[in-house]
Tab-separated table of C-alpha atoms in Angstrom:
chain	number	residue	atom	x	y	z
A	1	ASP	CA	6.428	-19.361	6.415
A	2	THR	CA	6.058	-15.624	5.435
A	3	ALA	CA	4.599	-14.828	1.976
A	4	VAL	CA	6.706	-11.496	1.947
A	5	SER	CA	9.546	-10.960	4.080
A	6	GLN	CA	11.666	-7.789	4.269
A	7	THR	CA	15.072	-7.179	5.513
A	8	PRO	CA	16.027	-5.094	7.352
A	9	LYS	CA	13.001	-4.412	9.294
A	10	TYR	CA	15.641	-1.007	10.862
A	11	LEU	CA	17.676	0.770	9.499
A	12	VAL	CA	19.359	3.747	11.025
A	13	THR	CA	22.698	5.391	8.862
A	14	GLN	CA	23.427	8.390	8.603
A	15	MET	CA	23.243	11.156	5.952
A	16	GLY	CA	25.994	10.164	2.515
A	17	ASN	CA	26.013	6.276	3.581
A	18	ASP	CA	24.820	3.449	0.837
A	19	LYS	CA	22.126	1.288	1.787
A	20	SER	CA	20.062	-1.840	0.919
A	21	ILE	CA	16.820	-3.159	1.639
A	22	LYS	CA	16.295	-6.883	0.547
A	23	CYS	CA	12.672	-8.658	-0.482
A	24	GLU	CA	11.321	-11.978	-1.330
A	25	GLN	CA	8.017	-13.707	-1.935
A	26	ASN	CA	7.254	-17.301	-1.662
A	27	LEU	CA	4.077	-17.060	-3.590
A	28	GLY	CA	4.946	-18.016	-6.531
A	29	HIS	CA	3.632	-14.139	-7.525
A	30	ASP	CA	4.663	-12.320	-10.704
A	31	THR	CA	4.691	-8.721	-10.051
A	32	MET	CA	6.503	-6.774	-6.845
A	33	TYR	CA	6.463	-3.341	-5.965
A	34	TRP	CA	8.324	-1.063	-3.820
A	35	TYR	CA	6.317	1.943	-1.583
A	36	LYS	CA	7.732	4.420	-0.120
A	37	GLN	CA	5.252	5.426	3.199
A	38	ASP	CA	6.248	8.815	5.038
A	39	SER	CA	5.157	10.194	8.571
A	40	LYS	CA	1.895	11.145	7.242
A	41	LYS	CA	1.189	7.863	5.885
A	42	PHE	CA	1.138	8.619	2.200
A	43	LEU	CA	1.723	5.268	0.632
A	44	LYS	CA	3.886	6.030	-2.712
A	45	ILE	CA	4.619	3.998	-5.535
A	46	MET	CA	8.446	3.621	-6.366
A	47	PHE	CA	9.205	0.812	-8.217
A	48	SER	CA	7.163	-2.476	-9.904
A	49	TYR	CA	8.535	-4.684	-11.421
A	50	ASN	CA	6.802	-7.925	-13.820
A	51	ASN	CA	8.979	-10.478	-14.116
A	52	LYS	CA	12.335	-9.308	-13.503
A	53	GLU	CA	11.314	-6.731	-15.458
A	54	LEU	CA	10.694	-3.196	-14.649
A	55	ILE	CA	7.566	-1.786	-15.808
A	56	ILE	CA	7.009	1.632	-12.767
A	57	ASN	CA	9.585	3.518	-12.186
A	58	GLU	CA	7.702	6.677	-10.848
A	59	THR	CA	10.159	9.967	-10.322
A	60	VAL	CA	12.131	8.429	-7.901
A	61	PRO	CA	15.837	10.065	-7.545
A	62	ASN	CA	18.029	7.875	-9.373
A	63	ARG	CA	20.246	7.439	-6.027
A	64	PHE	CA	17.545	4.036	-5.486
A	65	SER	CA	18.135	1.659	-7.544
A	66	PRO	CA	15.736	-1.568	-7.610
A	67	LYS	CA	17.038	-5.229	-8.754
A	68	SER	CA	15.498	-7.967	-9.403
A	69	PRO	CA	17.413	-11.186	-9.719
A	70	ASP	CA	13.867	-13.101	-10.271
A	71	LYS	CA	10.611	-12.884	-9.735
A	72	ALA	CA	10.744	-14.300	-6.421
A	73	HIS	CA	13.159	-10.828	-4.981
A	74	LEU	CA	13.665	-7.279	-5.686
A	75	ASN	CA	16.184	-5.372	-3.789
A	76	LEU	CA	16.432	-1.987	-3.430
A	77	HIS	CA	19.809	-0.117	-3.084
A	78	ILE	CA	20.320	3.435	-2.133
A	79	ASN	CA	22.986	5.720	-2.705
A	80	SER	CA	24.316	8.561	-0.469
A	81	LEU	CA	21.460	8.876	1.721
A	82	GLU	CA	19.421	12.242	2.210
A	83	LEU	CA	17.367	13.071	5.831
A	84	GLY	CA	14.324	13.023	3.629
A	85	ASP	CA	15.009	9.406	2.933
A	86	SER	CA	13.652	8.888	6.446
A	87	ALA	CA	10.260	6.389	6.292
A	88	VAL	CA	9.253	3.101	6.142
A	89	TYR	CA	9.567	0.764	2.905
A	90	PHE	CA	7.018	-1.583	1.875
A	91	CYS	CA	7.591	-4.445	-0.121
A	92	ALA	CA	4.367	-6.135	-2.121
A	93	SER	CA	3.356	-8.575	-4.224
A	94	SER	CA	0.523	-9.601	-6.709
A	95	ARG	CA	-0.047	-12.528	-8.610
A	96	ARG	CA	-0.908	-10.658	-11.037
A	97	SER	CA	-1.472	-6.484	-12.056
A	98	GLY	CA	-4.394	-5.198	-10.704
A	99	GLY	CA	-4.792	-8.269	-8.235
A	100	GLU	CA	-4.437	-8.439	-4.569
A	101	LEU	CA	-1.080	-6.925	-2.549
A	102	PHE	CA	0.542	-8.639	-0.065
A	103	PHE	CA	2.862	-6.488	2.104
A	104	GLY	CA	5.960	-7.362	3.282
A	105	GLU	CA	6.467	-5.745	7.448
A	106	GLY	CA	7.857	-2.906	6.657
A	107	SER	CA	11.580	-1.607	6.907
A	108	ARG	CA	11.732	1.808	8.707
A	109	LEU	CA	14.764	3.594	7.555
A	110	THR	CA	16.130	6.390	10.223
A	111	VAL	CA	18.873	8.713	8.475
A	112	LEU	CA	20.697	11.092	10.820
B	1	GLN	CA	-2.781	10.612	-10.369
B	2	GLN	CA	-4.334	9.008	-6.954
B	3	PRO	CA	-7.110	8.458	-6.238
B	4	VAL	CA	-8.952	10.851	-3.106
B	5	GLN	CA	-10.316	9.363	0.339
B	6	SER	CA	-12.959	11.259	2.599
B	7	PRO	CA	-12.433	11.861	5.340
B	8	GLN	CA	-9.319	12.069	6.573
B	9	ALA	CA	-9.845	11.102	10.069
B	10	VAL	CA	-12.806	9.634	12.046
B	11	ILE	CA	-14.015	8.790	15.497
B	12	LEU	CA	-16.614	6.194	16.441
B	13	ARG	CA	-17.351	4.895	19.577
B	14	GLU	CA	-18.208	0.852	19.262
B	15	GLY	CA	-21.385	-0.061	17.197
B	16	GLU	CA	-21.458	3.004	15.333
B	17	ASP	CA	-21.315	3.039	11.547
B	18	ALA	CA	-18.920	4.901	9.210
B	19	VAL	CA	-18.613	5.750	6.136
B	20	ILE	CA	-14.787	6.097	3.887
B	21	ASN	CA	-14.959	7.722	0.231
B	22	CYS	CA	-12.924	7.103	-2.466
B	23	SER	CA	-13.095	8.349	-5.712
B	24	SER	CA	-10.503	9.383	-8.407
B	25	SER	CA	-10.108	11.699	-11.387
B	26	LYS	CA	-10.192	9.024	-14.180
B	27	ALA	CA	-11.640	5.794	-15.117
B	28	LEU	CA	-11.421	2.879	-12.372
B	29	TYR	CA	-12.004	-0.358	-13.561
B	30	SER	CA	-11.266	-1.531	-10.305
B	31	VAL	CA	-10.855	-0.630	-6.440
B	32	HIS	CA	-9.137	-2.264	-3.958
B	33	TRP	CA	-9.127	-1.814	0.065
B	34	TYR	CA	-6.839	-2.013	3.020
B	35	ARG	CA	-6.154	-1.632	6.244
B	36	GLN	CA	-3.125	-0.871	8.467
B	37	LYS	CA	-3.307	-0.981	11.707
B	38	HIS	CA	-0.375	0.772	13.696
B	39	GLY	CA	3.178	-0.816	13.017
B	40	GLU	CA	2.393	-3.264	10.682
B	41	ALA	CA	2.083	-3.799	6.925
B	42	PRO	CA	-1.140	-2.821	4.747
B	43	VAL	CA	-3.565	-5.990	4.839
B	44	PHE	CA	-6.164	-6.375	2.146
B	45	LEU	CA	-10.547	-6.362	2.505
B	46	MET	CA	-11.245	-6.821	-1.435
B	47	ILE	CA	-11.294	-5.842	-4.181
B	48	LEU	CA	-14.677	-4.462	-6.423
B	49	LEU	CA	-13.936	-5.615	-10.009
B	50	LYS	CA	-17.393	-4.245	-12.037
B	51	GLY	CA	-19.062	-1.273	-11.533
B	52	GLY	CA	-22.183	-0.745	-8.873
B	53	GLU	CA	-21.018	-4.095	-7.377
B	54	GLN	CA	-20.756	-4.012	-3.539
B	55	LYS	CA	-18.907	-7.087	-1.574
B	56	GLY	CA	-18.632	-8.400	2.074
B	57	HIS	CA	-16.014	-9.105	4.187
B	58	GLU	CA	-17.873	-9.318	8.155
B	59	LYS	CA	-19.205	-6.059	8.944
B	60	ILE	CA	-17.352	-3.844	6.203
B	61	SER	CA	-18.769	-4.000	3.098
B	62	ALA	CA	-18.661	-1.471	-0.101
B	63	SER	CA	-19.842	-0.183	-3.156
B	64	PHE	CA	-18.217	0.502	-6.050
B	65	ASN	CA	-19.958	3.443	-8.876
B	66	GLU	CA	-18.231	2.975	-11.910
B	67	LYS	CA	-20.037	5.700	-13.802
B	68	LYS	CA	-19.151	8.341	-10.925
B	69	GLN	CA	-15.767	6.869	-10.042
B	70	GLN	CA	-16.393	6.268	-6.818
B	71	SER	CA	-15.884	3.774	-4.155
B	72	SER	CA	-17.254	3.749	0.086
B	73	LEU	CA	-16.139	1.548	2.253
B	74	TYR	CA	-19.125	0.903	5.015
B	75	LEU	CA	-17.938	0.211	8.283
B	76	THR	CA	-21.393	-1.205	10.577
B	77	ALA	CA	-21.694	-1.832	13.931
B	78	SER	CA	-17.397	-1.045	14.114
B	79	GLN	CA	-15.519	-3.016	16.958
B	80	LEU	CA	-12.093	-1.684	18.355
B	81	SER	CA	-10.761	-4.266	16.384
B	82	TYR	CA	-12.098	-2.001	13.162
B	83	SER	CA	-9.599	0.962	14.746
B	84	GLY	CA	-6.460	1.538	12.126
B	85	THR	CA	-5.762	3.375	8.375
B	86	TYR	CA	-7.974	2.597	5.836
B	87	PHE	CA	-6.465	2.821	2.323
B	88	CYS	CA	-8.207	2.750	-1.338
B	89	GLY	CA	-6.000	2.005	-3.831
B	90	THR	CA	-6.709	2.071	-7.388
B	91	GLU	CA	-5.099	1.062	-10.903
B	92	ILE	CA	-3.850	3.545	-12.996
B	93	GLY	CA	-2.229	1.052	-15.360
B	94	ASN	CA	-0.344	-2.325	-15.895
B	95	ASN	CA	0.783	-3.006	-12.258
B	96	ASP	CA	0.339	0.793	-11.433
B	97	MET	CA	-1.420	0.448	-8.622
B	98	ARG	CA	-1.943	3.677	-6.360
B	99	PHE	CA	-3.406	4.926	-3.195
B	100	GLY	CA	-5.325	7.416	-1.605
B	101	ALA	CA	-3.839	9.376	1.604
B	102	GLY	CA	-5.451	7.587	3.822
B	103	THR	CA	-8.324	7.920	6.581
B	104	ARG	CA	-7.822	6.992	10.174
B	105	LEU	CA	-10.417	5.549	11.684
B	106	THR	CA	-10.257	5.180	15.633
B	107	VAL	CA	-13.183	3.173	17.542
B	108	LYS	CA	-13.272	4.125	21.318
B	109	PRO	CA	-14.691	2.102	24.019
């Protein structure tokens, strides 16, 4: 059983399109995150949620909209995709703030 | 706001030792260390919660100097399997985990 699962694993799309990435964790954790990892491997926090409530929104363009329908799921919708959005997006969860992070396998987004 | 890691990259021969440093301009309450292998997700190695605490994981250990706002990761007698990018993470606020830029470690036979 995968603890944190993301779908899809790969996304190739054209500029201007809209896409979504889904994340689910079966660990019973309260906190979930989205991180963006660029080509230089830098892991940048985008959003964090605690029990479905948005806690951190780190200067991400409003083309990115997270949604947490329940505490086990955190989805990411991206409108009007741009070339600079190409990256690997990681979902992660932790039992509590400051606890060990469990990462999903990542979703590699390529915008052409 | 994210921690600063050094060095950016290290190349070792099997059996050699390495130290990776992590520092922050903000007060640190805990430091996390993760390792990411190529094409995979970051994996948790350890967390240090108290000032001056040292923890170990196989031949990988770490120290945390709360006063200096620094942590160091020690890899002794490195193995090929240690290759990857190492990240330190610090929590700067509630549910706000920030990572350093990473240190790329390559272990050669």
